[in-house]
XYZ file of C-alpha atoms in Angstrom:
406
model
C 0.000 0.000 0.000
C 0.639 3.267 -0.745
C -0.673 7.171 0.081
C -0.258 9.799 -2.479
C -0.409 12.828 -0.193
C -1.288 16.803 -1.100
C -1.120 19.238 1.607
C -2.515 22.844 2.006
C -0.586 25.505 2.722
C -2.210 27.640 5.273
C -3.229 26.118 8.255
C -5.653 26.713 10.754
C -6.314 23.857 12.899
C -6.596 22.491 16.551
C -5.422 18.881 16.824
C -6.066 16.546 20.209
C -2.526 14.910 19.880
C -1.807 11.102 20.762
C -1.086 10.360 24.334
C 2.684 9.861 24.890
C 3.738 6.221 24.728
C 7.215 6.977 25.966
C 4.863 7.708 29.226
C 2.126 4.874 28.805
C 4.899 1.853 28.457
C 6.792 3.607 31.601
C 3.188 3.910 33.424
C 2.495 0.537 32.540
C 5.518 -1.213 33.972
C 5.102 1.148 37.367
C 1.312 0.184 37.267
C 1.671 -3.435 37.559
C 4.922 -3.278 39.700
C 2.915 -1.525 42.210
C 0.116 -3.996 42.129
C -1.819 -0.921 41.237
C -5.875 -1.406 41.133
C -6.386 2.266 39.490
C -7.127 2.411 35.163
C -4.073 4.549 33.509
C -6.173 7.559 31.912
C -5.927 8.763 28.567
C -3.529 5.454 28.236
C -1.948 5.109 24.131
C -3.651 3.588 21.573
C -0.814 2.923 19.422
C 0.928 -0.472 18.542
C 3.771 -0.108 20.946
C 1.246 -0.006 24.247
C -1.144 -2.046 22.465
C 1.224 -4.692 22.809
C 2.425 -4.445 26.670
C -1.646 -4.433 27.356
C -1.586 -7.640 25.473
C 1.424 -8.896 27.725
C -0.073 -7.376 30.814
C -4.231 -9.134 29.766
C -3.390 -11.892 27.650
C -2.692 -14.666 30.272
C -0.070 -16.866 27.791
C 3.564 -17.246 28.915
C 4.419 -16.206 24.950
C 4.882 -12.872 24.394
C 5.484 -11.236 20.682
C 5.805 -7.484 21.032
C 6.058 -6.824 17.241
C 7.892 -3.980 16.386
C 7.984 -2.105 19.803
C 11.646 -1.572 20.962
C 10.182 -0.169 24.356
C 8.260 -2.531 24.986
C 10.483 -5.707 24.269
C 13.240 -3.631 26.590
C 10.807 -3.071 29.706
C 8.908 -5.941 29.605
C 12.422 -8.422 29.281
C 13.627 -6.666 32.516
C 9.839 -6.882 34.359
C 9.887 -10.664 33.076
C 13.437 -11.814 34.991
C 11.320 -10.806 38.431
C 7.660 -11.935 37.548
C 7.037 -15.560 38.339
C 6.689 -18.242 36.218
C 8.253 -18.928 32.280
C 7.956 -16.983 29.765
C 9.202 -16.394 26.054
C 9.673 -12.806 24.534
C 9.812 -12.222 20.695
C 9.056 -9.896 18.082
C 9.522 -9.004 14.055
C 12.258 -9.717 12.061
C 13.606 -6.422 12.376
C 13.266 -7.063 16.241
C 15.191 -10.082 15.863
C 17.886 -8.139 14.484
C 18.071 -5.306 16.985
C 20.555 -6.369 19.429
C 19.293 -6.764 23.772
C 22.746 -7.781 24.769
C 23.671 -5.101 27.187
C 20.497 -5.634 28.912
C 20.411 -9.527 29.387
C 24.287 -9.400 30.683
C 23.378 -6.712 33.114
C 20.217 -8.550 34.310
C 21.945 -11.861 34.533
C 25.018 -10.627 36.180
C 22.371 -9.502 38.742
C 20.979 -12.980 38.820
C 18.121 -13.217 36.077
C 18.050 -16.504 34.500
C 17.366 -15.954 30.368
C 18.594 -17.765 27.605
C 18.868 -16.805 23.297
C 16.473 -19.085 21.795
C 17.945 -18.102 18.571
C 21.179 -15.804 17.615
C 23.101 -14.852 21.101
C 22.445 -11.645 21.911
C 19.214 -11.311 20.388
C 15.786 -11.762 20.642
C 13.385 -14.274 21.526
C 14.495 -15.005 24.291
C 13.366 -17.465 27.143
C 13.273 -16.141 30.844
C 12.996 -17.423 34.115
C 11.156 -15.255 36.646
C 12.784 -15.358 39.690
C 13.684 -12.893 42.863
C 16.710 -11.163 42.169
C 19.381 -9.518 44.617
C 20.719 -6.565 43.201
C 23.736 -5.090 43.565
C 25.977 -2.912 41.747
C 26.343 -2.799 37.441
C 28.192 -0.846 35.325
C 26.973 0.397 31.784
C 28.294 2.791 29.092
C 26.430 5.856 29.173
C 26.128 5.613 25.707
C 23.675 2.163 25.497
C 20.270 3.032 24.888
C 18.328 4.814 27.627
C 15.897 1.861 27.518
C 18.251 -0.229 28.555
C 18.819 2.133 31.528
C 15.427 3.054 32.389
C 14.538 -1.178 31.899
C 16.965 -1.701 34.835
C 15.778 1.295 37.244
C 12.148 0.721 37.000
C 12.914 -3.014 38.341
C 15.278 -1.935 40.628
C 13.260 -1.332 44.053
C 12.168 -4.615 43.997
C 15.526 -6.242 44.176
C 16.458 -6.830 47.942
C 19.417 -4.832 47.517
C 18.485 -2.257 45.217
C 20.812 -1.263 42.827
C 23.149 1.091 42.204
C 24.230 1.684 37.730
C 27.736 3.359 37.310
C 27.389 4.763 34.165
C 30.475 5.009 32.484
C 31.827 7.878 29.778
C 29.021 10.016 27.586
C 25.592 9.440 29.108
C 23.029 9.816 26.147
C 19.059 10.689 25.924
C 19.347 12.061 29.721
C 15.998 13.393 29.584
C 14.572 9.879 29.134
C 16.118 8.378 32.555
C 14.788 11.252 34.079
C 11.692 10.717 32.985
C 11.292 7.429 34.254
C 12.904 8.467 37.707
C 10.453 11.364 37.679
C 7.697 8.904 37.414
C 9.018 6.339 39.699
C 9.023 9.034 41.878
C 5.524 9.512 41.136
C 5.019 6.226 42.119
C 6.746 6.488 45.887
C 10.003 5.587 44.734
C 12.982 8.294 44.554
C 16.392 7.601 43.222
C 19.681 8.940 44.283
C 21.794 10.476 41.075
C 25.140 11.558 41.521
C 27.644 11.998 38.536
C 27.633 9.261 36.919
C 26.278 6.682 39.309
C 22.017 6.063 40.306
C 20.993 4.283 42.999
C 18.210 2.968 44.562
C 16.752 1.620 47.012
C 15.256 -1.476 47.824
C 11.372 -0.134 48.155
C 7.645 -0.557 47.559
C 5.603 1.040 44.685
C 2.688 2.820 45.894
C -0.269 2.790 43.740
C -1.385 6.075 42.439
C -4.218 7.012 39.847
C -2.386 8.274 36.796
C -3.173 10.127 33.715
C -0.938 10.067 30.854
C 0.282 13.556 28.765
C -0.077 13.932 25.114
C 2.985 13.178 22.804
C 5.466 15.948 22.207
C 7.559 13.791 19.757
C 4.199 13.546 18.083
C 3.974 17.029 17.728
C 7.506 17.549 16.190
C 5.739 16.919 12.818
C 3.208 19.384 13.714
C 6.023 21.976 13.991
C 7.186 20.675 10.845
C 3.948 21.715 8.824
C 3.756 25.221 10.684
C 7.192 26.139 9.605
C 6.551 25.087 5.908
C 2.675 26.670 5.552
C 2.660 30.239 4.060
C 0.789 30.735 6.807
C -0.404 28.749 10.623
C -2.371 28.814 13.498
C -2.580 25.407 15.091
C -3.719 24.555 18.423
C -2.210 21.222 19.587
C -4.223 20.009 22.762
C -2.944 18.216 26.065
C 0.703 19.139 26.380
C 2.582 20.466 29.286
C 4.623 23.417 29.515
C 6.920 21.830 32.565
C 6.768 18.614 30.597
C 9.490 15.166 31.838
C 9.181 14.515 27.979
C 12.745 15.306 26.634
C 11.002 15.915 22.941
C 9.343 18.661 24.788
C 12.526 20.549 23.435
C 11.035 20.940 20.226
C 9.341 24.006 20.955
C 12.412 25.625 21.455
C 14.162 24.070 18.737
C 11.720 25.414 16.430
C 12.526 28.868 16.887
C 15.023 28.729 15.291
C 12.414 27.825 12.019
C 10.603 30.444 12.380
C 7.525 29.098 14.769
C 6.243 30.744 18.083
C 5.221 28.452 21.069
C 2.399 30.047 22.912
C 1.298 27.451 26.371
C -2.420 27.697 27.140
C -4.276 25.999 29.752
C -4.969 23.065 27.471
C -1.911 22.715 25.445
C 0.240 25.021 22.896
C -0.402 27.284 20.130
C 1.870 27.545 17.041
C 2.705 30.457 15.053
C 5.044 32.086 12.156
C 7.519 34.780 12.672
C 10.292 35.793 10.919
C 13.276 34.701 12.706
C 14.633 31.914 10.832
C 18.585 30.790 11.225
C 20.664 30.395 7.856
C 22.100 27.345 9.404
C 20.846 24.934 12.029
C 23.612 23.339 14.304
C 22.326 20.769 17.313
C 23.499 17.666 19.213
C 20.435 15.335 19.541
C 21.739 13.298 21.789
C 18.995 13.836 24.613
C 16.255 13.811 21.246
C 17.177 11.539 19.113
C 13.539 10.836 17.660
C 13.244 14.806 16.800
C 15.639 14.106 14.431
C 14.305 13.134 11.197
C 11.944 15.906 11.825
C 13.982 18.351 11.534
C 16.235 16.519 8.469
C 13.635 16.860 6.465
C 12.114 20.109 7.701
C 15.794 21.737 7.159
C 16.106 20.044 3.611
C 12.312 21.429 2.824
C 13.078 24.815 4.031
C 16.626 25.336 2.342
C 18.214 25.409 5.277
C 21.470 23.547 5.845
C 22.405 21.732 8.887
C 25.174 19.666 10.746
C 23.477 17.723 13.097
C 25.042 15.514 15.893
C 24.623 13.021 18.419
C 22.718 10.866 16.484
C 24.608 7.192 17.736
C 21.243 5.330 18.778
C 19.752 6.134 15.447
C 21.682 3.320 13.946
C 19.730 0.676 16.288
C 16.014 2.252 16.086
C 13.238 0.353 13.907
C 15.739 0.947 11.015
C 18.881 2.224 10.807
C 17.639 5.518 10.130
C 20.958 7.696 9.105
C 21.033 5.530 6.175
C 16.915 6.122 5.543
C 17.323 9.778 5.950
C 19.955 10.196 3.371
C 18.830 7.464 0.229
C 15.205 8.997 0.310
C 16.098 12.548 0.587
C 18.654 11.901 -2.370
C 15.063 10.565 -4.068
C 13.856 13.786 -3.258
C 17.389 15.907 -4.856
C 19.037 16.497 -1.107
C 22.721 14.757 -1.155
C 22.570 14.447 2.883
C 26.062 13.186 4.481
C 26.932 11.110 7.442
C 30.145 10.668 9.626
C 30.894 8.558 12.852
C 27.976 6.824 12.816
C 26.581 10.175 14.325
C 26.682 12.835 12.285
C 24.463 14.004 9.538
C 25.434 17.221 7.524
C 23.472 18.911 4.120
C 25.935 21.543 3.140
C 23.089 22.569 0.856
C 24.152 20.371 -1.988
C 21.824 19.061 -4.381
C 21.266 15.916 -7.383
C 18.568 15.381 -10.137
C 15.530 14.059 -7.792
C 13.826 11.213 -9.229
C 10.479 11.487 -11.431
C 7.430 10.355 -9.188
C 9.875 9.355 -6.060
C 7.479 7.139 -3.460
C 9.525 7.303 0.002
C 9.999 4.202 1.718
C 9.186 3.685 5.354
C 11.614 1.013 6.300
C 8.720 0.046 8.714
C 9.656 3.100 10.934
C 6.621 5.037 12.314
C 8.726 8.349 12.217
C 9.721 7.777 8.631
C 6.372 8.708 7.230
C 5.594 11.069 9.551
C 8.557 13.098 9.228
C 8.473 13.299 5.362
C 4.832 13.530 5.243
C 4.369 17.617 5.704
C 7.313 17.767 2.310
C 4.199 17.703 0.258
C 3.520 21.366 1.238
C 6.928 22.389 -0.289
C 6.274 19.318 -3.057
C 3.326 19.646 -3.922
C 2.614 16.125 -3.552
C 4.797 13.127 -1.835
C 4.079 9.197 -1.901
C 4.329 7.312 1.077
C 4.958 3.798 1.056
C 3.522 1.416 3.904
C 1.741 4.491 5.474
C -0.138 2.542 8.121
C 3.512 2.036 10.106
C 1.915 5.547 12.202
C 0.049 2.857 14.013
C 3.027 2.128 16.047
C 2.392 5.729 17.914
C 0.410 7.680 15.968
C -3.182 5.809 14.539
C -4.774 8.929 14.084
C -1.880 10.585 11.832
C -3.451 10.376 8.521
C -6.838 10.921 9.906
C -5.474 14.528 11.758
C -3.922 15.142 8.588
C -6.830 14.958 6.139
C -8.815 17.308 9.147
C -6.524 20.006 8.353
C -7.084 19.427 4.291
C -4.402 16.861 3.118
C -6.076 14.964 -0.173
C -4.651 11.762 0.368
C -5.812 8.682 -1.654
C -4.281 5.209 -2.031
C-alpha cells in the first residue's frame, strides 16, 4: 500500500494529539509493579502499548511485542522478576536489533534468560525469579531503555541497585523521565555523577493520567514552519513537561515558529526569525531528528546535526533512511561517525514520481509527510507504520485538508 499525499498551505487547525507512549509503556511497567488497582487515563492507543496491554491481559507465557523496541526492553527486565516462564519475541527487524547489554546486566544480577535463537538477540526465554541486586556498570552511551529497563525493576531487588554509568551518558531526559515517574510512584532515586541508585522499596499505587505526545507534535512543527501561513492549536501538552522531545518548541525557533502554552496545550505560530544554518546535538532527542532533516532540507536550510549514535539501532537504521530517500527527493545528505548528519546545501537530479519508503519506521512517514507542502505532492509507502504511535496521523492530517488517496 501506498498514500499519495497533497497538503494545504495555510493552516488553521486544533489537533487533540496522541497520548505519549514513551509515558504509557513507563506507566504501565510502574502500574503493575505496584500492584496498582487504578485504570491509567488517557492510556496510548498505538501499537507499541497495544502490545504491553496484550502482555499485561493476555494470560499466555508467549509474548510477541512486534515492532515495539520499548516494549520488548521493559517488559524483558519486568519478566526476569515476575514468576513463572515466559518467552519474549518480536519481528524480524526485532530479531535483528541487538538486547545484549540488557540480558548481561540482568543476569550478572541474577536473572536466568537464555537466546532461543542468535546470542544476543531476541526471543528469548526467561525465568522469573527474585533477584538480589547489587551494583552494574553500563556505558552511558547504550540506549536509555536499557537504563530506564533496569531502574524501573530496581526497588524490587532486595538490595536495590546502584548503575555506574560510564563515559558520555546519552538521551538524559529519558532516565529522568522514568525516575520522575518512579518518583511519582513512591520511589525516589539517588543520582550523583555518573552513578544512580536505589533503594530497595515498595511502589505505591497512584491514579495516573498520561500527557499527550510531544515527539508527536515535532511533525506538527514541521507543517507550521513550511505553511505560508499557521495557526494550530495542539491540545494536552505540558509546559513543565518530563518529555525530553518537549525541546522541540524551542528548537523550532530557530524555524521560524512561536510556542504560545495555554491551559490546554500550545499554540503555534510564524515569525520571521529563521537561522541560515541549524547546528544541534540530539543526543537527549534523538527521535526529533528526522523531523527536523527533512524540515531543514524542505526549508533550504542547511544543517550539521550531531549526536545521532542510537539512530543506527532504532526500527531501522535511520541515518542511512534519511539520506537514500532525501537523495530521491534531490538532497545529497552526508553522514560521519555513525553520528553525524550534515546537508551543506548540496543538491542531485531528484527522481520522477519518487514514493519514500518507510523502512517500517513510524517516524519515517511522519517526518516526510508535511514535504508535500513544499512538493506539492509526496508518496508514502507502507503508510499505516503511524500505528506504532500515531493511529490517528493520517486521519489529523486529512482534518486540516491533506487529499490523500491510495
Amino acid at each position: 500500500m501506498q498514500y499519495k499525499i497533497a497538503a494545504p498551505v495555510l493552516f488553521n487547525s486544533k489537533i487533540k494529539l496522541p497520548s505519549s507512549k514513551s509515558i504509557s509503556n513507563r506507566a504501565l511497567i510502574l502500574n503493575a509493579l505496584s500492584l496498582n488497582s487504578f485504570d491509567i487515563e488517557n492510556l496510548s492507543d498505538c501499537d507499541d502499548t497495544a502490545v504491553m496491554v496484550e502482555a499485561f491481559t493476555s494470560g499466555s507465557n508467549l509474548i510477541d511485542v512486534k515492532a515495539a523496541g520499548t516494549s520488548m526492553r521493559f517488559l524483558t527486565a519486568f519478566l526476569t522478576i515476575t514468576p513463572g516462564e515466559w518467552i519474549i519475541t518480536g519481528t524480524e527487524r526485532m530479531q535483528e536489533r541487538p538486547i545484549h547489554i540488557l540480558v548481561d546486566a540482568l543476569v550478572s544480577l541474577g536473572a536466568r534468560i537464555q537466546y532461543l535463537g542468535k546470542v544476543g538477540y531476541p526471543p528469548l526465554k526467561i525465568k522469573g525469579t527474585a533477584i538480589d541486586g547489587g551494583e552494574i556498570y553500563l556505558s552511558g552511551d547504550v540506549s536509555s531503555q536499557f537504563i530506564s529497563a533496569l531502574l524501573m525493576i530496581a526497588p524490587t531487588m532486595s538490595r536495590g541497585l546502584t548503575i555506574h554509568l560510564e563515559g558520555e551518558i546519552i538521551s538524559v531526559p529519558y532516565i529522568k523521565l522514568t525516575l520522575g515517574m518512579m518518583a511519582q510512584f513512591g520511589v525516589k532515586a539517588h543520582w550523583e555523577g555518573n552513578t544512580i541508585k536505589i533503594h530497595s522499596e515498595e511502589y505505591k499505587p497512584i491514579h495516573y493520567t498520561v500527557e499527550s505526545d510531544w515527539s508527536a507534535a515535532s511533525y506538527w512543527y514541521s507543517m507550521a514552519a513550511l505553511a505560508d501561513e499557521a495557526h494550530i492549536e495542539l491540545k494536552g501538552l505540558f509546559k513543565n513537561s518530563m518529555q525530553g522531545d518537549s525541546k522541540v518548541a524551542e528548537l523550532f525557533t530557530d524555524l521560524g515558529i512561536a510556542t504560545e502554552f495555554t491551559e490546554t496545550g500550545v499554540i503555534l505560530t510564524k515569525t520571521n526569525r529563521v537561522t541560515k544554518k541549524m547546528f544541534h546535538n540530539f543526543v537527549n532527542e534523538p527521535d526529533l531528528a528526522q523531523t527536523f532533516v527533512v524540515t531543514c532540507c524542505m526549508m533550504n536550510i542547511p544543517f550539521l546535526f550531531t549526536g545521532l549514535q542510537s539512530l543506527k539501532i532504532k526500527e531501522t537504521d535511520r541515518i542511512e533512511a534519511l539520506k537514500n530517500e532525501l537523495k530521491k527527493l534531490g538532497y545529497l545528505i552526508y553522514d560521519s561517525e555513525n553520528s553525524i548528519l550534515e546537508w551543506n546545501g548540496e543538491r542531485c537530479q531528484s527522481e520522477e514520481n519518487p514514493i519514500i519508503k518507510t523502512y517500517e519506521d513510524h517516524r519515517m512517514a511522519m517526518a516526510f509527510a508535511p514535504a508535500a507542502i513544499k512538493l506539492g505532492v509526496i508518496t508514502i509507502a507502507d503508510p499505516k507504520v503511524v500505528t506504532k504511535s500515531y493511529p490517528a496521523y493520517w486521519d489529523d492530517l486529512k482534518s486540516v485538508g491533506y487529499n490523500i488517496e491510495e
